[in-house]
């Protein structure tokens, strides 16, 4: 199971009207520790930023899974409640999970989520879907891993 860290990168970006603006953008990386997350985001973001930048924050997320769609340019957080029956009390229990979905729009996010959940035997309900400010996601690419190397 992946452990996702949100890393905020602070840098100066040139806007469309030619002004320089300081931004603090969130990215997700798959890592085993805070140190690895910071190292990976620096490695991944360096080719795309000219000039100085800093990592302003690194925090663990509660994301349990990500459904990717290369045609989408936004990321949506789906809070899904898995429903189970407590055998002792006979009451329904809901366990919240967070799934990130890449899509072009809200309708696409809902469809991608539903497609990703096909074949799931557990009962669930969607509690919420909201657009996130996440700019990009960097998973560990298992096919490219070598001994002592993450990607």
Tab-separated table of N, CA and C in Angstrom:
chain	number	residue	atom	x	y	z
A	1	UNK	N	0.834	-1.178	0.000
A	1	UNK	CA	0.000	0.000	0.000
A	1	UNK	C	0.884	1.249	0.000
A	2	UNK	N	0.541	2.190	-0.829
A	2	UNK	CA	1.325	3.413	-0.963
A	2	UNK	C	1.097	4.334	0.232
A	3	UNK	N	2.125	5.081	0.567
A	3	UNK	CA	2.036	6.106	1.597
A	3	UNK	C	2.251	7.430	0.880
A	4	UNK	N	1.228	8.264	0.860
A	4	UNK	CA	1.255	9.505	0.092
A	4	UNK	C	1.557	10.697	0.991
A	5	UNK	N	2.480	11.528	0.520
A	5	UNK	CA	2.852	12.748	1.225
A	5	UNK	C	2.504	13.943	0.341
A	6	UNK	N	1.907	14.960	0.956
A	6	UNK	CA	1.660	16.212	0.248
A	6	UNK	C	2.843	17.119	0.525
A	7	UNK	N	3.483	17.576	-0.537
A	7	UNK	CA	4.643	18.465	-0.431
A	7	UNK	C	4.277	19.801	-1.070
A	8	UNK	N	4.471	20.869	-0.318
A	8	UNK	CA	4.204	22.202	-0.866
A	8	UNK	C	5.522	22.815	-1.314
A	9	UNK	N	5.513	23.297	-2.559
A	9	UNK	CA	6.702	23.877	-3.172
A	9	UNK	C	6.457	25.378	-3.363
A	10	UNK	N	7.343	26.189	-2.792
A	10	UNK	CA	7.228	27.648	-2.892
A	10	UNK	C	8.277	28.147	-3.894
A	11	UNK	N	7.805	28.926	-4.866
A	11	UNK	CA	8.723	29.482	-5.860
A	11	UNK	C	8.073	30.684	-6.525
A	12	UNK	N	8.841	31.382	-7.338
A	12	UNK	CA	8.326	32.522	-8.086
A	12	UNK	C	8.021	32.074	-9.505
A	13	UNK	N	6.789	32.389	-9.950
A	13	UNK	CA	6.351	31.986	-11.284
A	13	UNK	C	6.001	33.228	-12.089
A	14	UNK	N	6.307	33.203	-13.366
A	14	UNK	CA	5.970	34.285	-14.266
A	14	UNK	C	4.522	34.103	-14.716
A	15	UNK	N	3.669	35.102	-14.479
A	15	UNK	CA	2.261	35.003	-14.850
A	15	UNK	C	2.076	35.342	-16.324
A	16	UNK	N	0.867	35.139	-16.812
A	16	UNK	CA	0.574	35.396	-18.232
A	16	UNK	C	0.755	36.858	-18.612
A	17	UNK	N	0.539	37.769	-17.655
A	17	UNK	CA	0.688	39.195	-17.960
A	17	UNK	C	2.106	39.708	-17.693
A	18	UNK	N	3.058	38.792	-17.466
A	18	UNK	CA	4.459	39.160	-17.334
A	18	UNK	C	4.921	39.510	-15.933
A	19	UNK	N	4.045	39.421	-14.945
A	19	UNK	CA	4.430	39.711	-13.572
A	19	UNK	C	4.976	38.461	-12.894
A	20	UNK	N	5.859	38.671	-11.937
A	20	UNK	CA	6.395	37.564	-11.155
A	20	UNK	C	5.549	37.441	-9.891
A	21	UNK	N	5.084	36.222	-9.627
A	21	UNK	CA	4.198	35.990	-8.488
A	21	UNK	C	4.746	34.828	-7.663
A	22	UNK	N	4.760	34.994	-6.318
A	22	UNK	CA	5.159	33.889	-5.438
A	22	UNK	C	3.980	32.938	-5.306
A	23	UNK	N	4.247	31.645	-5.497
A	23	UNK	CA	3.200	30.629	-5.367
A	23	UNK	C	3.680	29.547	-4.405
A	24	UNK	N	2.736	28.853	-3.823
A	24	UNK	CA	3.007	27.747	-2.913
A	24	UNK	C	2.079	26.614	-3.353
A	25	UNK	N	2.593	25.708	-4.190
A	25	UNK	CA	1.758	24.698	-4.837
A	25	UNK	C	1.941	23.317	-4.208
A	26	UNK	N	0.821	22.592	-4.004
A	26	UNK	CA	0.914	21.237	-3.431
A	26	UNK	C	1.085	20.164	-4.511
A	27	UNK	N	1.930	19.182	-4.198
A	27	UNK	CA	2.165	18.017	-5.040
A	27	UNK	C	2.088	16.785	-4.146
A	28	UNK	N	1.771	15.629	-4.732
A	28	UNK	CA	1.768	14.377	-3.975
A	28	UNK	C	2.908	13.500	-4.442
A	29	UNK	N	3.591	12.877	-3.480
A	29	UNK	CA	4.619	11.889	-3.802
A	29	UNK	C	4.400	10.644	-2.959
A	30	UNK	N	4.739	9.526	-3.531
A	30	UNK	CA	4.694	8.237	-2.846
A	30	UNK	C	6.078	8.021	-2.242
A	31	UNK	N	6.141	7.870	-0.928
A	31	UNK	CA	7.431	7.714	-0.257
A	31	UNK	C	7.252	6.926	1.031
A	32	UNK	N	8.370	6.502	1.606
A	32	UNK	CA	8.344	5.741	2.846
A	32	UNK	C	8.545	6.612	4.083
A	33	UNK	N	9.072	7.829	3.880
A	33	UNK	CA	9.345	8.709	5.012
A	33	UNK	C	9.253	10.165	4.556
A	34	UNK	N	9.247	11.067	5.530
A	34	UNK	CA	9.235	12.496	5.228
A	34	UNK	C	10.495	12.888	4.453
A	35	UNK	N	11.621	12.341	4.854
A	35	UNK	CA	12.895	12.643	4.194
A	35	UNK	C	12.879	12.188	2.742
A	36	UNK	N	12.391	10.983	2.511
A	36	UNK	CA	12.310	10.485	1.133
A	36	UNK	C	11.334	11.317	0.320
A	37	UNK	N	10.226	11.732	0.918
A	37	UNK	CA	9.238	12.553	0.208
A	37	UNK	C	9.865	13.879	-0.227
A	38	UNK	N	10.608	14.519	0.674
A	38	UNK	CA	11.247	15.784	0.331
A	38	UNK	C	12.297	15.588	-0.766
A	39	UNK	N	13.078	14.534	-0.658
A	39	UNK	CA	14.094	14.237	-1.672
A	39	UNK	C	13.446	13.990	-3.035
A	40	UNK	N	12.366	13.207	-3.041
A	40	UNK	CA	11.706	12.885	-4.316
A	40	UNK	C	11.057	14.110	-4.952
A	41	UNK	N	10.412	14.980	-4.154
A	41	UNK	CA	9.764	16.145	-4.753
A	41	UNK	C	10.812	17.098	-5.322
A	42	UNK	N	11.937	17.238	-4.651
A	42	UNK	CA	13.015	18.086	-5.187
A	42	UNK	C	13.504	17.523	-6.515
A	43	UNK	N	13.704	16.205	-6.568
A	43	UNK	CA	14.163	15.541	-7.796
A	43	UNK	C	13.149	15.709	-8.932
A	44	UNK	N	11.872	15.563	-8.623
A	44	UNK	CA	10.831	15.609	-9.654
A	44	UNK	C	10.549	17.025	-10.145
A	45	UNK	N	10.638	18.006	-9.254
A	45	UNK	CA	10.206	19.356	-9.604
A	45	UNK	C	11.330	20.209	-10.195
A	46	UNK	N	12.581	19.864	-9.900
A	46	UNK	CA	13.729	20.664	-10.355
A	46	UNK	C	13.737	20.923	-11.865
A	47	UNK	N	13.450	19.947	-12.727
A	47	UNK	CA	13.478	20.236	-14.170
A	47	UNK	C	12.409	21.222	-14.643
A	48	UNK	N	11.379	21.450	-13.842
A	48	UNK	CA	10.256	22.270	-14.281
A	48	UNK	C	10.251	23.680	-13.711
A	49	UNK	N	11.138	23.968	-12.765
A	49	UNK	CA	11.168	25.288	-12.136
A	49	UNK	C	12.520	25.919	-12.402
A	50	UNK	N	12.488	27.126	-12.962
A	50	UNK	CA	13.743	27.850	-13.135
A	50	UNK	C	13.878	28.814	-11.956
A	51	UNK	N	15.053	28.880	-11.416
A	51	UNK	CA	15.260	29.749	-10.264
A	51	UNK	C	15.152	28.983	-8.957
A	52	UNK	N	15.147	29.753	-7.888
A	52	UNK	CA	15.127	29.160	-6.559
A	52	UNK	C	13.728	28.689	-6.185
A	53	UNK	N	13.690	27.640	-5.382
A	53	UNK	CA	12.433	27.170	-4.811
A	53	UNK	C	12.733	26.537	-3.471
A	54	UNK	N	11.699	26.372	-2.678
A	54	UNK	CA	11.877	25.714	-1.384
A	54	UNK	C	10.677	24.818	-1.111
A	55	UNK	N	10.902	23.839	-0.265
A	55	UNK	CA	9.828	22.957	0.171
A	55	UNK	C	9.292	23.569	1.462
A	56	UNK	N	8.074	24.083	1.419
A	56	UNK	CA	7.543	24.801	2.575
A	56	UNK	C	6.814	23.889	3.557
A	57	UNK	N	6.404	22.703	3.107
A	57	UNK	CA	5.713	21.779	4.009
A	57	UNK	C	5.713	20.380	3.420
A	58	UNK	N	5.760	19.392	4.306
A	58	UNK	CA	5.611	17.983	3.928
A	58	UNK	C	4.715	17.366	4.981
A	59	UNK	N	3.595	16.765	4.531
A	59	UNK	CA	2.703	16.116	5.500
A	59	UNK	C	2.122	14.836	4.912
A	60	UNK	N	1.869	13.881	5.807
A	60	UNK	CA	1.221	12.639	5.391
A	60	UNK	C	-0.217	12.927	5.032
A	61	UNK	N	-0.727	12.157	4.092
A	61	UNK	CA	-2.141	12.277	3.749
A	61	UNK	C	-2.871	11.001	4.166
A	62	UNK	N	-4.184	11.044	4.109
A	62	UNK	CA	-4.986	9.865	4.423
A	62	UNK	C	-5.517	9.205	3.142
A	63	UNK	N	-4.878	9.466	2.026
A	63	UNK	CA	-5.304	8.910	0.743
A	63	UNK	C	-4.985	7.424	0.716
A	64	UNK	N	-6.017	6.610	0.456
A	64	UNK	CA	-5.813	5.169	0.438
A	64	UNK	C	-5.561	4.640	-0.975
A	65	UNK	N	-6.018	5.378	-1.980
A	65	UNK	CA	-5.866	4.910	-3.359
A	65	UNK	C	-5.991	6.090	-4.309
A	66	UNK	N	-5.415	5.952	-5.511
A	66	UNK	CA	-5.534	6.983	-6.536
A	66	UNK	C	-5.974	6.322	-7.828
A	67	UNK	N	-6.997	6.908	-8.462
A	67	UNK	CA	-7.446	6.467	-9.780
A	67	UNK	C	-6.963	7.507	-10.781
A	68	UNK	N	-6.026	7.100	-11.646
A	68	UNK	CA	-5.434	8.017	-12.619
A	68	UNK	C	-6.215	8.018	-13.927
A	69	UNK	N	-6.225	9.171	-14.583
A	69	UNK	CA	-6.813	9.342	-15.913
A	69	UNK	C	-5.968	10.395	-16.617
A	70	UNK	N	-5.121	9.962	-17.556
A	70	UNK	CA	-4.192	10.879	-18.211
A	70	UNK	C	-4.880	12.005	-18.979
A	71	UNK	N	-6.148	11.838	-19.314
A	71	UNK	CA	-6.859	12.898	-20.032
A	71	UNK	C	-7.344	13.995	-19.083
A	72	UNK	N	-7.255	13.753	-17.780
A	72	UNK	CA	-7.699	14.746	-16.801
A	72	UNK	C	-6.553	15.617	-16.333
A	73	UNK	N	-6.874	16.881	-16.028
A	73	UNK	CA	-5.849	17.813	-15.561
A	73	UNK	C	-6.111	18.316	-14.141
A	74	UNK	N	-7.132	17.764	-13.482
A	74	UNK	CA	-7.459	18.144	-12.111
A	74	UNK	C	-7.505	16.889	-11.245
A	75	UNK	N	-7.426	17.122	-9.937
A	75	UNK	CA	-7.516	16.019	-8.989
A	75	UNK	C	-8.679	16.279	-8.036
A	76	UNK	N	-9.496	15.264	-7.845
A	76	UNK	CA	-10.675	15.347	-6.979
A	76	UNK	C	-10.522	14.364	-5.830
A	77	UNK	N	-10.882	14.826	-4.629
A	77	UNK	CA	-10.844	13.968	-3.450
A	77	UNK	C	-12.247	13.404	-3.237
A	78	UNK	N	-12.316	12.079	-3.213
A	78	UNK	CA	-13.591	11.405	-2.959
A	78	UNK	C	-13.528	10.819	-1.558
A	79	UNK	N	-14.444	11.271	-0.710
A	79	UNK	CA	-14.569	10.664	0.611
A	79	UNK	C	-15.640	9.592	0.479
A	80	UNK	N	-15.245	8.358	0.711
A	80	UNK	CA	-16.164	7.235	0.559
A	80	UNK	C	-16.269	6.520	1.903
A	81	UNK	N	-17.487	6.212	2.291
A	81	UNK	CA	-17.729	5.467	3.524
A	81	UNK	C	-18.013	4.017	3.170
A	82	UNK	N	-17.157	3.119	3.652
A	82	UNK	CA	-17.416	1.698	3.484
A	82	UNK	C	-18.310	1.251	4.634
A	83	UNK	N	-19.362	0.540	4.292
A	83	UNK	CA	-20.372	0.169	5.268
A	83	UNK	C	-20.214	-1.300	5.632
A	84	UNK	N	-20.152	-1.567	6.926
A	84	UNK	CA	-20.074	-2.949	7.407
A	84	UNK	C	-21.063	-3.103	8.557
A	85	UNK	N	-21.327	-4.335	8.898
A	85	UNK	CA	-22.265	-4.631	9.965
A	85	UNK	C	-21.497	-5.081	11.199
A	86	UNK	N	-21.731	-4.418	12.312
A	86	UNK	CA	-21.127	-4.815	13.580
A	86	UNK	C	-21.905	-6.019	14.089
A	87	UNK	N	-21.236	-7.167	14.152
A	87	UNK	CA	-21.917	-8.410	14.508
A	87	UNK	C	-22.436	-8.411	15.943
A	88	UNK	N	-21.757	-7.725	16.833
A	88	UNK	CA	-22.186	-7.700	18.233
A	88	UNK	C	-23.445	-6.867	18.428
A	89	UNK	N	-23.462	-5.674	17.899
A	89	UNK	CA	-24.594	-4.774	18.124
A	89	UNK	C	-25.644	-4.850	17.024
A	90	UNK	N	-25.262	-5.376	15.857
A	90	UNK	CA	-26.197	-5.425	14.732
A	90	UNK	C	-26.350	-4.084	14.029
A	91	UNK	N	-25.528	-3.109	14.380
A	91	UNK	CA	-25.596	-1.766	13.799
A	91	UNK	C	-24.636	-1.655	12.616
A	92	UNK	N	-24.961	-0.746	11.713
A	92	UNK	CA	-24.069	-0.453	10.595
A	92	UNK	C	-22.907	0.393	11.086
A	93	UNK	N	-21.706	0.090	10.594
A	93	UNK	CA	-20.528	0.890	10.864
A	93	UNK	C	-20.045	1.468	9.541
A	94	UNK	N	-19.614	2.717	9.591
A	94	UNK	CA	-19.069	3.363	8.403
A	94	UNK	C	-17.606	3.701	8.654
A	95	UNK	N	-16.762	3.305	7.715
A	95	UNK	CA	-15.337	3.612	7.791
A	95	UNK	C	-14.975	4.517	6.610
A	96	UNK	N	-14.547	5.730	6.933
A	96	UNK	CA	-14.224	6.705	5.892
A	96	UNK	C	-12.876	6.402	5.257
A	97	UNK	N	-12.822	6.502	3.948
A	97	UNK	CA	-11.596	6.380	3.172
A	97	UNK	C	-11.550	7.534	2.191
A	98	UNK	N	-10.335	7.908	1.803
A	98	UNK	CA	-10.164	9.003	0.856
A	98	UNK	C	-9.465	8.474	-0.384
A	99	UNK	N	-10.085	8.707	-1.528
A	99	UNK	CA	-9.552	8.251	-2.813
A	99	UNK	C	-9.397	9.470	-3.707
A	100	UNK	N	-8.205	9.650	-4.260
A	100	UNK	CA	-7.938	10.756	-5.163
A	100	UNK	C	-8.221	10.289	-6.583
A	101	UNK	N	-8.937	11.117	-7.333
A	101	UNK	CA	-9.315	10.767	-8.704
A	101	UNK	C	-8.859	11.879	-9.641
A	102	UNK	N	-8.141	11.501	-10.674
A	102	UNK	CA	-7.719	12.455	-11.696
A	102	UNK	C	-8.789	12.492	-12.779
A	103	UNK	N	-9.246	13.697	-13.121
A	103	UNK	CA	-10.293	13.833	-14.133
A	103	UNK	C	-10.293	15.254	-14.680
A	104	UNK	N	-11.025	15.444	-15.775
A	104	UNK	CA	-11.136	16.768	-16.378
A	104	UNK	C	-12.182	17.628	-15.688
A	105	UNK	N	-13.210	16.981	-15.127
A	105	UNK	CA	-14.282	17.726	-14.470
A	105	UNK	C	-14.961	16.844	-13.421
A	106	UNK	N	-15.946	17.423	-12.727
A	106	UNK	CA	-16.630	16.714	-11.648
A	106	UNK	C	-17.301	15.436	-12.152
A	107	UNK	N	-18.029	15.532	-13.271
A	107	UNK	CA	-18.726	14.358	-13.825
A	107	UNK	C	-17.727	13.258	-14.196
A	108	UNK	N	-16.584	13.656	-14.755
A	108	UNK	CA	-15.549	12.690	-15.097
A	108	UNK	C	-14.962	12.023	-13.859
A	109	UNK	N	-14.833	12.794	-12.776
A	109	UNK	CA	-14.312	12.247	-11.517
A	109	UNK	C	-15.280	11.208	-10.954
A	110	UNK	N	-16.558	11.508	-10.992
A	110	UNK	CA	-17.562	10.557	-10.493
A	110	UNK	C	-17.539	9.280	-11.321
A	111	UNK	N	-17.480	9.428	-12.649
A	111	UNK	CA	-17.460	8.249	-13.521
A	111	UNK	C	-16.184	7.423	-13.303
A	112	UNK	N	-15.031	8.085	-13.201
A	112	UNK	CA	-13.759	7.382	-12.991
A	112	UNK	C	-13.775	6.650	-11.653
A	113	UNK	N	-14.351	7.286	-10.626
A	113	UNK	CA	-14.452	6.645	-9.317
A	113	UNK	C	-15.338	5.401	-9.410
A	114	UNK	N	-16.496	5.546	-10.034
A	114	UNK	CA	-17.419	4.407	-10.156
A	114	UNK	C	-16.789	3.277	-10.967
A	115	UNK	N	-16.069	3.613	-12.030
A	115	UNK	CA	-15.368	2.587	-12.822
A	115	UNK	C	-14.308	1.887	-11.975
A	116	UNK	N	-13.589	2.665	-11.159
A	116	UNK	CA	-12.556	2.097	-10.303
A	116	UNK	C	-13.105	1.194	-9.216
A	117	UNK	N	-14.349	1.409	-8.838
A	117	UNK	CA	-14.960	0.627	-7.760
A	117	UNK	C	-15.729	-0.586	-8.271
A	118	UNK	N	-15.817	-0.735	-9.600
A	118	UNK	CA	-16.511	-1.906	-10.147
A	118	UNK	C	-15.848	-3.177	-9.641
A	119	UNK	N	-16.642	-4.141	-9.285
A	119	UNK	CA	-16.123	-5.397	-8.795
A	119	UNK	C	-15.850	-5.397	-7.296
A	120	UNK	N	-16.034	-4.243	-6.656
A	120	UNK	CA	-15.843	-4.180	-5.209
A	120	UNK	C	-17.002	-4.874	-4.521
A	121	UNK	N	-16.704	-5.756	-3.604
A	121	UNK	CA	-17.747	-6.490	-2.906
A	121	UNK	C	-18.311	-5.724	-1.721
A	122	UNK	N	-17.564	-4.764	-1.204
A	122	UNK	CA	-17.999	-4.011	-0.034
A	122	UNK	C	-19.082	-3.006	-0.401
A	123	UNK	N	-19.999	-2.799	0.522
A	123	UNK	CA	-20.998	-1.740	0.356
A	123	UNK	C	-20.332	-0.411	0.692
A	124	UNK	N	-20.669	0.620	-0.075
A	124	UNK	CA	-20.093	1.934	0.182
A	124	UNK	C	-21.058	3.022	-0.239
A	125	UNK	N	-20.802	4.219	0.274
A	125	UNK	CA	-21.545	5.398	-0.142
A	125	UNK	C	-20.551	6.539	-0.312
A	126	UNK	N	-20.816	7.394	-1.281
A	126	UNK	CA	-19.966	8.563	-1.501
A	126	UNK	C	-20.432	9.653	-0.550
A	127	UNK	N	-19.541	10.107	0.309
A	127	UNK	CA	-19.881	11.170	1.254
A	127	UNK	C	-19.648	12.545	0.630
A	128	UNK	N	-18.575	12.666	-0.181
A	128	UNK	CA	-18.297	13.945	-0.831
A	128	UNK	C	-17.286	13.766	-1.958
A	129	UNK	N	-17.339	14.701	-2.893
A	129	UNK	CA	-16.337	14.803	-3.958
A	129	UNK	C	-15.996	16.282	-4.060
A	130	UNK	N	-14.709	16.603	-3.972
A	130	UNK	CA	-14.320	18.009	-4.071
A	130	UNK	C	-13.005	18.132	-4.847
A	131	UNK	N	-12.895	19.228	-5.589
A	131	UNK	CA	-11.672	19.488	-6.342
A	131	UNK	C	-10.571	19.893	-5.371
A	132	UNK	N	-9.360	19.414	-5.618
A	132	UNK	CA	-8.217	19.741	-4.762
A	132	UNK	C	-7.287	20.712	-5.499
A	133	UNK	N	-6.402	21.376	-4.775
A	133	UNK	CA	-5.416	22.245	-5.432
A	133	UNK	C	-4.164	21.490	-5.892
A	134	UNK	N	-4.129	20.179	-5.751
A	134	UNK	CA	-2.947	19.384	-6.097
A	134	UNK	C	-2.585	19.581	-7.565
A	135	UNK	N	-1.315	19.885	-7.802
A	135	UNK	CA	-0.841	20.169	-9.155
A	135	UNK	C	-0.458	18.909	-9.924
A	136	UNK	N	0.175	17.944	-9.235
A	136	UNK	CA	0.601	16.715	-9.893
A	136	UNK	C	0.870	15.648	-8.835
A	137	UNK	N	0.930	14.397	-9.293
A	137	UNK	CA	1.156	13.251	-8.415
A	137	UNK	C	2.331	12.462	-8.970
A	138	UNK	N	3.249	12.080	-8.080
A	138	UNK	CA	4.435	11.336	-8.480
A	138	UNK	C	4.482	9.992	-7.745
A	139	UNK	N	3.907	8.948	-8.343
A	139	UNK	CA	3.983	7.622	-7.710
A	139	UNK	C	5.358	7.001	-7.952
A	140	UNK	N	5.704	6.030	-7.121
A	140	UNK	CA	6.917	5.250	-7.369
A	140	UNK	C	6.610	4.324	-8.532
A	141	UNK	N	7.486	4.294	-9.509
A	141	UNK	CA	7.270	3.462	-10.687
A	141	UNK	C	7.977	2.140	-10.458
A	142	UNK	N	7.190	1.118	-10.074
A	142	UNK	CA	7.759	-0.167	-9.699
A	142	UNK	C	8.534	-0.842	-10.823
A	143	UNK	N	8.093	-0.665	-12.040
A	143	UNK	CA	8.767	-1.299	-13.164
A	143	UNK	C	10.174	-0.786	-13.371
A	144	UNK	N	10.450	0.412	-12.868
A	144	UNK	CA	11.752	1.034	-13.076
A	144	UNK	C	12.641	0.943	-11.848
A	145	UNK	N	12.145	0.331	-10.768
A	145	UNK	CA	12.934	0.259	-9.534
A	145	UNK	C	14.098	-0.712	-9.685
A	146	UNK	N	15.221	-0.330	-9.117
A	146	UNK	CA	16.396	-1.187	-9.055
A	146	UNK	C	16.830	-1.233	-7.598
A	147	UNK	N	17.677	-2.128	-7.257
A	147	UNK	CA	18.136	-2.262	-5.876
A	147	UNK	C	18.697	-0.931	-5.391
A	148	UNK	N	18.137	-0.410	-4.295
A	148	UNK	CA	18.615	0.819	-3.701
A	148	UNK	C	18.196	2.077	-4.431
A	149	UNK	N	17.285	1.962	-5.380
A	149	UNK	CA	16.857	3.117	-6.146
A	149	UNK	C	15.338	3.168	-6.167
A	150	UNK	N	14.758	4.340	-5.947
A	150	UNK	CA	13.301	4.456	-5.874
A	150	UNK	C	12.627	4.620	-7.225
A	151	UNK	N	13.232	5.308	-8.134
A	151	UNK	CA	12.666	5.389	-9.496
A	151	UNK	C	13.631	5.965	-10.473
